[in-house]
PDB file of C-alpha atoms in Angstrom:
ATOM      1  CA  MET A   1      12.243  10.537  39.892  1.00 69.00           C
ATOM      2  CA  ILE A   2      11.223   8.762  43.105  1.00 80.00           C
ATOM      3  CA  SER A   3      10.418   5.061  42.938  1.00 83.00           C
ATOM      4  CA  ALA A   4       6.643   5.389  43.397  1.00 81.00           C
ATOM      5  CA  GLU A   5       6.372   7.971  40.609  1.00 83.00           C
ATOM      6  CA  ARG A   6       8.637   5.874  38.387  1.00 89.00           C
ATOM      7  CA  ARG A   7       6.440   2.807  38.820  1.00 89.00           C
ATOM      8  CA  ARG A   8       3.327   4.890  38.144  1.00 84.00           C
ATOM      9  CA  VAL A   9       4.771   6.084  34.825  1.00 88.00           C
ATOM     10  CA  ILE A  10       5.837   2.549  33.904  1.00 91.00           C
ATOM     11  CA  LEU A  11       2.383   1.149  34.614  1.00 87.00           C
ATOM     12  CA  LEU A  12       0.661   3.928  32.676  1.00 84.00           C
ATOM     13  CA  MET A  13       2.914   3.333  29.673  1.00 86.00           C
ATOM     14  CA  VAL A  14       2.409  -0.442  29.651  1.00 86.00           C
ATOM     15  CA  ASN A  15      -1.363  -0.157  30.044  1.00 80.00           C
ATOM     16  CA  ARG A  16      -1.558   2.537  27.358  1.00 77.00           C
ATOM     17  CA  ASP A  17       0.450   0.624  24.733  1.00 77.00           C
ATOM     18  CA  GLY A  18      -0.406  -2.923  25.811  1.00 76.00           C
ATOM     19  CA  ALA A  19       3.293  -3.734  26.081  1.00 82.00           C
ATOM     20  CA  ALA A  20       6.622  -1.959  26.399  1.00 85.00           C
ATOM     21  CA  SER A  21      10.265  -2.919  26.072  1.00 89.00           C
ATOM     22  CA  LEU A  22      12.728  -2.551  28.932  1.00 89.00           C
ATOM     23  CA  ARG A  23      14.727   0.000  26.971  1.00 89.00           C
ATOM     24  CA  ALA A  24      11.679   2.127  26.169  1.00 89.00           C
ATOM     25  CA  LEU A  25      10.605   2.124  29.814  1.00 92.00           C
ATOM     26  CA  ALA A  26      14.091   3.040  31.007  1.00 91.00           C
ATOM     27  CA  ASP A  27      14.176   5.961  28.568  1.00 90.00           C
ATOM     28  CA  ALA A  28      10.712   7.107  29.645  1.00 89.00           C
ATOM     29  CA  VAL A  29      11.610   7.292  33.335  1.00 90.00           C
ATOM     30  CA  ASP A  30      15.254   8.332  32.780  1.00 89.00           C
ATOM     31  CA  SER A  31      16.591   5.399  34.793  1.00 91.00           C
ATOM     32  CA  SER A  32      18.844   2.403  34.218  1.00 92.00           C
ATOM     33  CA  GLU A  33      17.462  -0.881  32.912  1.00 92.00           C
ATOM     34  CA  VAL A  34      18.564  -2.518  36.175  1.00 92.00           C
ATOM     35  CA  THR A  35      16.356  -0.109  38.135  1.00 93.00           C
ATOM     36  CA  VAL A  36      13.409  -0.638  35.810  1.00 93.00           C
ATOM     37  CA  ARG A  37      13.777  -4.428  36.118  1.00 92.00           C
ATOM     38  CA  ARG A  38      13.318  -4.074  39.880  1.00 92.00           C
ATOM     39  CA  ASP A  39      10.254  -1.904  39.322  1.00 92.00           C
ATOM     40  CA  LEU A  40       8.796  -4.435  36.890  1.00 92.00           C
ATOM     41  CA  LYS A  41       9.342  -7.251  39.373  1.00 90.00           C
ATOM     42  CA  ARG A  42       7.458  -5.352  42.062  1.00 89.00           C
ATOM     43  CA  LEU A  43       4.593  -4.445  39.697  1.00 89.00           C
ATOM     44  CA  HIS A  44       4.495  -8.053  38.497  1.00 85.00           C
ATOM     45  CA  ASP A  45       4.396  -9.368  42.074  1.00 81.00           C
ATOM     46  CA  GLU A  46       1.498  -7.003  42.784  1.00 78.00           C
ATOM     47  CA  GLY A  47      -0.378  -8.375  39.774  1.00 78.00           C
ATOM     48  CA  LEU A  48      -0.422  -5.024  37.985  1.00 82.00           C
ATOM     49  CA  LEU A  49       1.443  -6.187  34.870  1.00 83.00           C
ATOM     50  CA  SER A  50       3.220  -9.258  33.512  1.00 84.00           C
ATOM     51  CA  ARG A  51       6.978  -9.257  33.083  1.00 86.00           C
ATOM     52  CA  THR A  52       8.462 -10.621  29.863  1.00 84.00           C
ATOM     53  CA  ARG A  53      12.025 -11.391  28.901  1.00 78.00           C
ATOM     54  CA  GLY A  54      12.617  -7.933  27.510  1.00 83.00           C
ATOM     55  CA  GLY A  55       9.986  -5.740  29.114  1.00 87.00           C
ATOM     56  CA  ALA A  56       6.387  -6.013  30.258  1.00 87.00           C
ATOM     57  CA  VAL A  57       2.888  -6.571  28.952  1.00 83.00           C
ATOM     58  CA  ALA A  58      -0.429  -5.384  30.349  1.00 80.00           C
ATOM     59  CA  VAL A  59      -2.069  -8.188  32.300  1.00 70.00           C
ATOM     60  CA  GLN A  60      -5.110  -8.361  30.036  1.00 57.00           C
ATOM     61  CA  GLU A  61      -3.091  -8.567  26.825  1.00 50.00           C
ATOM     62  CA  PHE A  62      -2.352 -12.298  27.141  1.00 49.00           C
ATOM     63  CA  HIS A  63      -6.021 -13.159  26.640  1.00 48.00           C
ATOM     64  CA  ARG A  64      -7.487 -10.113  24.893  1.00 49.00           C
ATOM     65  CA  GLU A  65      -6.660  -9.005  21.399  1.00 53.00           C
ATOM     66  CA  PRO A  66      -6.444  -5.197  21.246  1.00 54.00           C
ATOM     67  CA  SER A  67      -9.004  -3.527  19.003  1.00 51.00           C
ATOM     68  CA  PHE A  68      -7.956  -2.469  15.528  1.00 51.00           C
ATOM     69  CA  LEU A  69      -8.276   1.181  16.557  1.00 49.00           C
ATOM     70  CA  GLU A  70      -5.989   0.594  19.538  1.00 52.00           C
ATOM     71  CA  LYS A  71      -3.389  -0.976  17.269  1.00 52.00           C
ATOM     72  CA  THR A  72      -3.398   1.899  14.786  1.00 50.00           C
ATOM     73  CA  ARG A  73      -2.464   4.355  17.549  1.00 54.00           C
ATOM     74  CA  VAL A  74       0.611   2.444  18.746  1.00 59.00           C
ATOM     75  CA  ALA A  75       4.137   3.132  17.403  1.00 70.00           C
ATOM     76  CA  GLU A  76       2.900   4.797  14.214  1.00 82.00           C
ATOM     77  CA  ALA A  77       6.260   6.249  13.150  1.00 88.00           C
ATOM     78  CA  GLU A  78       8.024   2.968  13.844  1.00 92.00           C
ATOM     79  CA  LYS A  79       5.472   1.037  11.793  1.00 92.00           C
ATOM     80  CA  ARG A  80       5.976   3.349   8.823  1.00 94.00           C
ATOM     81  CA  ALA A  81       9.752   2.922   8.980  1.00 96.00           C
ATOM     82  CA  ILE A  82       9.440  -0.851   9.310  1.00 97.00           C
ATOM     83  CA  ALA A  83       7.069  -0.929   6.338  1.00 97.00           C
ATOM     84  CA  ALA A  84       9.467   1.090   4.196  1.00 97.00           C
ATOM     85  CA  ARG A  85      12.292  -1.347   4.937  1.00 98.00           C
ATOM     86  CA  ALA A  86      10.014  -4.304   4.187  1.00 98.00           C
ATOM     87  CA  ALA A  87       8.983  -2.802   0.852  1.00 98.00           C
ATOM     88  CA  SER A  88      12.646  -2.371  -0.092  1.00 98.00           C
ATOM     89  CA  LEU A  89      12.913  -6.174  -0.162  1.00 98.00           C
ATOM     90  CA  VAL A  90      10.310  -6.367  -2.937  1.00 97.00           C
ATOM     91  CA  SER A  91      11.092  -5.887  -6.627  1.00 96.00           C
ATOM     92  CA  ASP A  92       8.663  -5.224  -9.458  1.00 94.00           C
ATOM     93  CA  GLY A  93       7.363  -8.531 -10.761  1.00 95.00           C
ATOM     94  CA  ASP A  94       7.653 -10.364  -7.436  1.00 97.00           C
ATOM     95  CA  ALA A  95       4.942 -12.540  -5.915  1.00 98.00           C
ATOM     96  CA  VAL A  96       4.414 -11.976  -2.190  1.00 98.00           C
ATOM     97  CA  LEU A  97       1.989 -12.826   0.587  1.00 99.00           C
ATOM     98  CA  ILE A  98       0.823 -10.177   3.047  1.00 99.00           C
ATOM     99  CA  GLY A  99      -0.985 -10.960   6.298  1.00 98.00           C
ATOM    100  CA  ALA A 100      -3.464  -8.793   8.165  1.00 96.00           C
ATOM    101  CA  GLY A 101      -2.484  -5.990  10.530  1.00 93.00           C
ATOM    102  CA  THR A 102      -1.715  -2.317  10.861  1.00 92.00           C
ATOM    103  CA  THR A 103       1.965  -2.706   9.972  1.00 95.00           C
ATOM    104  CA  THR A 104       1.202  -4.820   6.912  1.00 97.00           C
ATOM    105  CA  MET A 105      -1.261  -2.132   5.826  1.00 95.00           C
ATOM    106  CA  ALA A 106       1.661   0.282   5.892  1.00 95.00           C
ATOM    107  CA  VAL A 107       3.604  -2.143   3.692  1.00 98.00           C
ATOM    108  CA  ALA A 108       0.695  -2.182   1.240  1.00 97.00           C
ATOM    109  CA  ARG A 109       0.849   1.617   1.015  1.00 96.00           C
ATOM    110  CA  GLU A 110       4.552   1.385   0.179  1.00 96.00           C
ATOM    111  CA  LEU A 111       3.868  -1.187  -2.564  1.00 97.00           C
ATOM    112  CA  GLN A 112       0.832   0.536  -4.013  1.00 94.00           C
ATOM    113  CA  ARG A 113       2.633   2.051  -7.028  1.00 90.00           C
ATOM    114  CA  ARG A 114       4.777  -0.956  -7.928  1.00 93.00           C
ATOM    115  CA  LYS A 115       4.556  -2.601 -11.344  1.00 93.00           C
ATOM    116  CA  GLY A 116       3.874  -6.232 -12.176  1.00 95.00           C
ATOM    117  CA  LEU A 117       3.526  -7.214  -8.527  1.00 96.00           C
ATOM    118  CA  SER A 118       1.373 -10.182  -7.499  1.00 97.00           C
ATOM    119  CA  VAL A 119       0.047 -10.134  -3.938  1.00 98.00           C
ATOM    120  CA  VAL A 120      -1.974 -12.756  -2.086  1.00 98.00           C
ATOM    121  CA  THR A 121      -3.615 -11.549   1.127  1.00 98.00           C
ATOM    122  CA  ASN A 122      -6.343 -12.434   3.595  1.00 98.00           C
ATOM    123  CA  SER A 123      -6.824  -8.770   4.562  1.00 97.00           C
ATOM    124  CA  LEU A 124      -9.594  -6.712   2.989  1.00 96.00           C
ATOM    125  CA  LEU A 125      -7.816  -3.549   4.109  1.00 94.00           C
ATOM    126  CA  VAL A 126      -4.520  -4.552   2.496  1.00 96.00           C
ATOM    127  CA  ALA A 127      -6.366  -5.484  -0.699  1.00 97.00           C
ATOM    128  CA  GLN A 128      -8.213  -2.166  -0.742  1.00 95.00           C
ATOM    129  CA  ILE A 129      -4.994  -0.176  -0.422  1.00 95.00           C
ATOM    130  CA  LEU A 130      -3.263  -2.152  -3.175  1.00 96.00           C
ATOM    131  CA  ALA A 131      -6.306  -1.864  -5.437  1.00 93.00           C
ATOM    132  CA  GLU A 132      -5.809   1.901  -5.535  1.00 91.00           C
ATOM    133  CA  GLY A 133      -2.682   1.293  -7.619  1.00 87.00           C
ATOM    134  CA  THR A 134      -2.730   0.062 -11.206  1.00 86.00           C
ATOM    135  CA  GLY A 135       0.265  -2.262 -11.349  1.00 91.00           C
ATOM    136  CA  VAL A 136      -0.535  -4.720  -8.569  1.00 95.00           C
ATOM    137  CA  GLU A 137      -2.556  -7.897  -9.107  1.00 96.00           C
ATOM    138  CA  VAL A 138      -4.317  -8.816  -5.869  1.00 97.00           C
ATOM    139  CA  THR A 139      -5.590 -12.295  -5.017  1.00 97.00           C
ATOM    140  CA  MET A 140      -7.682 -12.726  -1.890  1.00 97.00           C
ATOM    141  CA  THR A 141      -8.146 -15.912   0.056  1.00 97.00           C
ATOM    142  CA  GLY A 142     -11.649 -17.126   0.718  1.00 94.00           C
ATOM    143  CA  GLY A 143     -12.840 -17.719   4.231  1.00 96.00           C
ATOM    144  CA  LEU A 144     -14.833 -16.306   7.103  1.00 95.00           C
ATOM    145  CA  LEU A 145     -14.659 -12.531   7.552  1.00 94.00           C
ATOM    146  CA  ARG A 146     -13.381 -11.513  10.972  1.00 92.00           C
ATOM    147  CA  SER A 147     -15.189  -8.223  11.542  1.00 87.00           C
ATOM    148  CA  SER A 148     -12.774  -6.839  14.142  1.00 83.00           C
ATOM    149  CA  THR A 149      -9.865  -6.762  11.673  1.00 87.00           C
ATOM    150  CA  LEU A 150     -11.591  -7.256   8.295  1.00 91.00           C
ATOM    151  CA  ALA A 151      -9.426 -10.328   7.738  1.00 96.00           C
ATOM    152  CA  LEU A 152     -10.427 -13.683   6.254  1.00 97.00           C
ATOM    153  CA  VAL A 153      -9.783 -16.715   8.452  1.00 96.00           C
ATOM    154  CA  GLY A 154     -10.966 -20.286   8.972  1.00 95.00           C
ATOM    155  CA  SER A 155     -10.637 -23.574   7.119  1.00 96.00           C
ATOM    156  CA  ALA A 156     -11.792 -22.214   3.757  1.00 96.00           C
ATOM    157  CA  ALA A 157      -9.199 -19.442   3.931  1.00 97.00           C
ATOM    158  CA  GLU A 158      -6.466 -21.906   4.842  1.00 97.00           C
ATOM    159  CA  GLN A 159      -7.462 -24.367   2.105  1.00 97.00           C
ATOM    160  CA  SER A 160      -7.379 -21.602  -0.502  1.00 97.00           C
ATOM    161  CA  LEU A 161      -3.626 -21.321   0.102  1.00 97.00           C
ATOM    162  CA  ALA A 162      -2.935 -24.999  -0.623  1.00 95.00           C
ATOM    163  CA  THR A 163      -1.857 -24.341  -4.226  1.00 95.00           C
ATOM    164  CA  ILE A 164      -0.164 -20.989  -3.560  1.00 97.00           C
ATOM    165  CA  HIS A 165       3.584 -20.470  -3.313  1.00 97.00           C
ATOM    166  CA  ALA A 166       5.233 -17.065  -3.044  1.00 98.00           C
ATOM    167  CA  GLY A 167       8.763 -15.969  -2.393  1.00 96.00           C
ATOM    168  CA  ARG A 168       8.083 -13.979   0.738  1.00 98.00           C
ATOM    169  CA  LEU A 169       5.420 -13.449   3.415  1.00 99.00           C
ATOM    170  CA  PHE A 170       5.152 -10.241   5.406  1.00 99.00           C
ATOM    171  CA  LEU A 171       3.501 -11.048   8.716  1.00 98.00           C
ATOM    172  CA  SER A 172       2.863  -9.338  12.019  1.00 96.00           C
ATOM    173  CA  GLY A 173       1.369 -10.413  15.346  1.00 93.00           C
ATOM    174  CA  ASN A 174       0.860  -9.399  18.962  1.00 89.00           C
ATOM    175  CA  GLY A 175       4.107 -10.752  20.367  1.00 91.00           C
ATOM    176  CA  LEU A 176       7.572 -11.845  19.269  1.00 95.00           C
ATOM    177  CA  SER A 177      10.205 -13.560  21.367  1.00 94.00           C
ATOM    178  CA  ALA A 178      13.365 -15.549  20.723  1.00 95.00           C
ATOM    179  CA  ASP A 179      12.021 -18.627  22.485  1.00 94.00           C
ATOM    180  CA  ARG A 180       8.476 -18.801  21.043  1.00 94.00           C
ATOM    181  CA  GLY A 181       8.642 -16.791  17.848  1.00 97.00           C
ATOM    182  CA  LEU A 182       5.498 -14.965  16.749  1.00 97.00           C
ATOM    183  CA  SER A 183       2.310 -15.192  18.814  1.00 94.00           C
ATOM    184  CA  THR A 184      -1.258 -13.885  19.031  1.00 90.00           C
ATOM    185  CA  PRO A 185      -4.152 -14.101  21.522  1.00 86.00           C
ATOM    186  CA  ASN A 186      -6.460 -15.767  18.963  1.00 89.00           C
ATOM    187  CA  ALA A 187      -6.169 -19.436  17.921  1.00 91.00           C
ATOM    188  CA  THR A 188      -8.077 -18.933  14.660  1.00 94.00           C
ATOM    189  CA  VAL A 189      -5.773 -16.102  13.628  1.00 94.00           C
ATOM    190  CA  ALA A 190      -2.743 -18.205  14.572  1.00 95.00           C
ATOM    191  CA  SER A 191      -3.921 -21.079  12.395  1.00 96.00           C
ATOM    192  CA  MET A 192      -4.419 -18.754   9.420  1.00 97.00           C
ATOM    193  CA  ASP A 193      -0.990 -17.193   9.897  1.00 98.00           C
ATOM    194  CA  ARG A 194       0.588 -20.658   9.915  1.00 98.00           C
ATOM    195  CA  ALA A 195      -1.148 -21.424   6.613  1.00 98.00           C
ATOM    196  CA  LEU A 196       0.216 -18.195   5.136  1.00 98.00           C
ATOM    197  CA  ALA A 197       3.708 -19.085   6.354  1.00 98.00           C
ATOM    198  CA  ALA A 198       3.489 -22.532   4.773  1.00 98.00           C
ATOM    199  CA  ALA A 199       2.776 -20.906   1.397  1.00 98.00           C
ATOM    200  CA  ALA A 200       5.947 -18.773   1.430  1.00 98.00           C
ATOM    201  CA  ALA A 201       9.602 -19.543   0.871  1.00 98.00           C
ATOM    202  CA  GLU A 202      10.578 -16.923   3.455  1.00 98.00           C
ATOM    203  CA  VAL A 203       8.741 -15.389   6.409  1.00 99.00           C
ATOM    204  CA  VAL A 204       9.522 -11.784   7.305  1.00 99.00           C
ATOM    205  CA  VAL A 205       8.058 -10.685  10.640  1.00 99.00           C
ATOM    206  CA  LEU A 206       7.287  -7.005  11.159  1.00 98.00           C
ATOM    207  CA  ALA A 207       7.393  -6.164  14.870  1.00 96.00           C
ATOM    208  CA  ASP A 208       7.813  -2.775  16.505  1.00 92.00           C
ATOM    209  CA  HIS A 209       9.349  -2.455  19.961  1.00 89.00           C
ATOM    210  CA  THR A 210       6.022  -2.873  21.783  1.00 85.00           C
ATOM    211  CA  LYS A 211       5.794  -6.456  20.496  1.00 89.00           C
ATOM    212  CA  VAL A 212       9.355  -7.689  20.989  1.00 91.00           C
ATOM    213  CA  GLY A 213       9.814  -9.703  24.160  1.00 88.00           C
ATOM    214  CA  VAL A 214       6.063 -10.296  24.425  1.00 86.00           C
ATOM    215  CA  ASN A 215       4.537 -13.779  24.481  1.00 85.00           C
ATOM    216  CA  ALA A 216       0.842 -13.820  23.585  1.00 85.00           C
ATOM    217  CA  LEU A 217      -1.390 -16.823  24.221  1.00 84.00           C
ATOM    218  CA  VAL A 218      -1.013 -18.815  20.976  1.00 90.00           C
ATOM    219  CA  GLN A 219       2.179 -19.413  19.013  1.00 93.00           C
ATOM    220  CA  THR A 220       1.854 -18.740  15.279  1.00 96.00           C
ATOM    221  CA  VAL A 221       5.297 -19.147  13.717  1.00 97.00           C
ATOM    222  CA  PRO A 222       8.175 -20.660  15.740  1.00 97.00           C
ATOM    223  CA  PRO A 223      11.634 -19.062  15.619  1.00 98.00           C
ATOM    224  CA  ALA A 224      12.875 -21.717  13.180  1.00 98.00           C
ATOM    225  CA  GLY A 225      10.187 -20.642  10.714  1.00 98.00           C
ATOM    226  CA  ILE A 226      11.169 -16.952  10.729  1.00 99.00           C
ATOM    227  CA  ALA A 227      13.892 -15.860   8.300  1.00 98.00           C
ATOM    228  CA  ARG A 228      13.969 -12.172   9.128  1.00 99.00           C
ATOM    229  CA  VAL A 229      12.595  -9.690  11.647  1.00 99.00           C
ATOM    230  CA  ILE A 230      12.285  -5.989  10.910  1.00 98.00           C
ATOM    231  CA  THR A 231      11.985  -3.925  14.076  1.00 97.00           C
ATOM    232  CA  ASP A 232      12.857  -0.469  15.377  1.00 95.00           C
ATOM    233  CA  ALA A 233      15.722   1.051  17.313  1.00 93.00           C
ATOM    234  CA  ARG A 234      13.853   1.060  20.637  1.00 89.00           C
ATOM    235  CA  VAL A 235      14.366  -2.689  20.977  1.00 91.00           C
ATOM    236  CA  SER A 236      17.167  -3.538  23.403  1.00 89.00           C
ATOM    237  CA  ARG A 237      20.493  -4.983  22.271  1.00 92.00           C
ATOM    238  CA  GLU A 238      19.799  -8.024  24.418  1.00 92.00           C
ATOM    239  CA  GLN A 239      16.537  -8.742  22.620  1.00 92.00           C
ATOM    240  CA  ILE A 240      18.168  -8.332  19.214  1.00 95.00           C
ATOM    241  CA  ALA A 241      21.002 -10.662  20.229  1.00 96.00           C
ATOM    242  CA  ALA A 242      18.530 -13.277  21.477  1.00 96.00           C
ATOM    243  CA  LEU A 243      16.664 -13.249  18.150  1.00 97.00           C
ATOM    244  CA  GLN A 244      19.938 -13.541  16.246  1.00 98.00           C
ATOM    245  CA  GLN A 245      21.025 -16.444  18.435  1.00 97.00           C
ATOM    246  CA  ALA A 246      17.765 -18.140  17.464  1.00 97.00           C
ATOM    247  CA  GLY A 247      18.946 -18.002  13.843  1.00 97.00           C
ATOM    248  CA  ILE A 248      16.878 -14.990  12.764  1.00 98.00           C
ATOM    249  CA  ASP A 249      18.274 -12.106  10.716  1.00 98.00           C
ATOM    250  CA  VAL A 250      17.316  -8.810  12.369  1.00 98.00           C
ATOM    251  CA  ASP A 251      16.948  -5.485  10.555  1.00 98.00           C
ATOM    252  CA  VAL A 252      16.710  -2.435  12.823  1.00 98.00           C
ATOM    253  CA  VAL A 253      15.219   0.799  11.508  1.00 96.00           C
ATOM    254  CA  ASP A 254      15.272   4.243  13.086  1.00 90.00           C
ATOM    255  CA  PRO A 255      12.111   6.282  12.383  1.00 81.00           C
TER     256      PRO A 255
END
């Protein structure tokens, strides 16, 4: 593939998905990661995308949160595999927190038929999925309803977590990197996610390959606050090693 065509494919892929890892881009254009790095530098210098440590992000993604519909169409198989691994960490009778997002919705589907499970969530969609089962007790936070994601946020939502403590939180976001941890374009969402993290003994971040190596505008949970990351096999070895060096356990699933 000639260089101009290669860069065109790279740009299309990044703009379509919002972000892409170096490994995924190299596979897509059948080139080495060294070659793709050069392409990313040129596209970055031209202002067409933004390079990250392990890939690239569409230029608008730093300041714009993708719509819920956009999120549901990205890495669907990977999200299902990540959710299945996350659910395997939960036993009947556990108490867990689940944040808002398309991947956490997939976790809710996996937990739907569990017995004696207590779940606290700020997501109406997660609660609705869990309510279809008979063995899960669902507690919702209060707060202001964010119509774009049907999630509860704001000071009332955060205060409702003050007396809550659960063994594990399953949380997602728009970006995950070894230096900044989890991040999102929205400050209100970030504040709510921090409140959820404070209510859990352990934070498990669910991040498919399109999110790893991406730094969104607002940090939510720093690397030191993340116990485990569950991601997919399209994340590069370098990115996995960087997360591990930051003290995070990394589980890699293959859809």
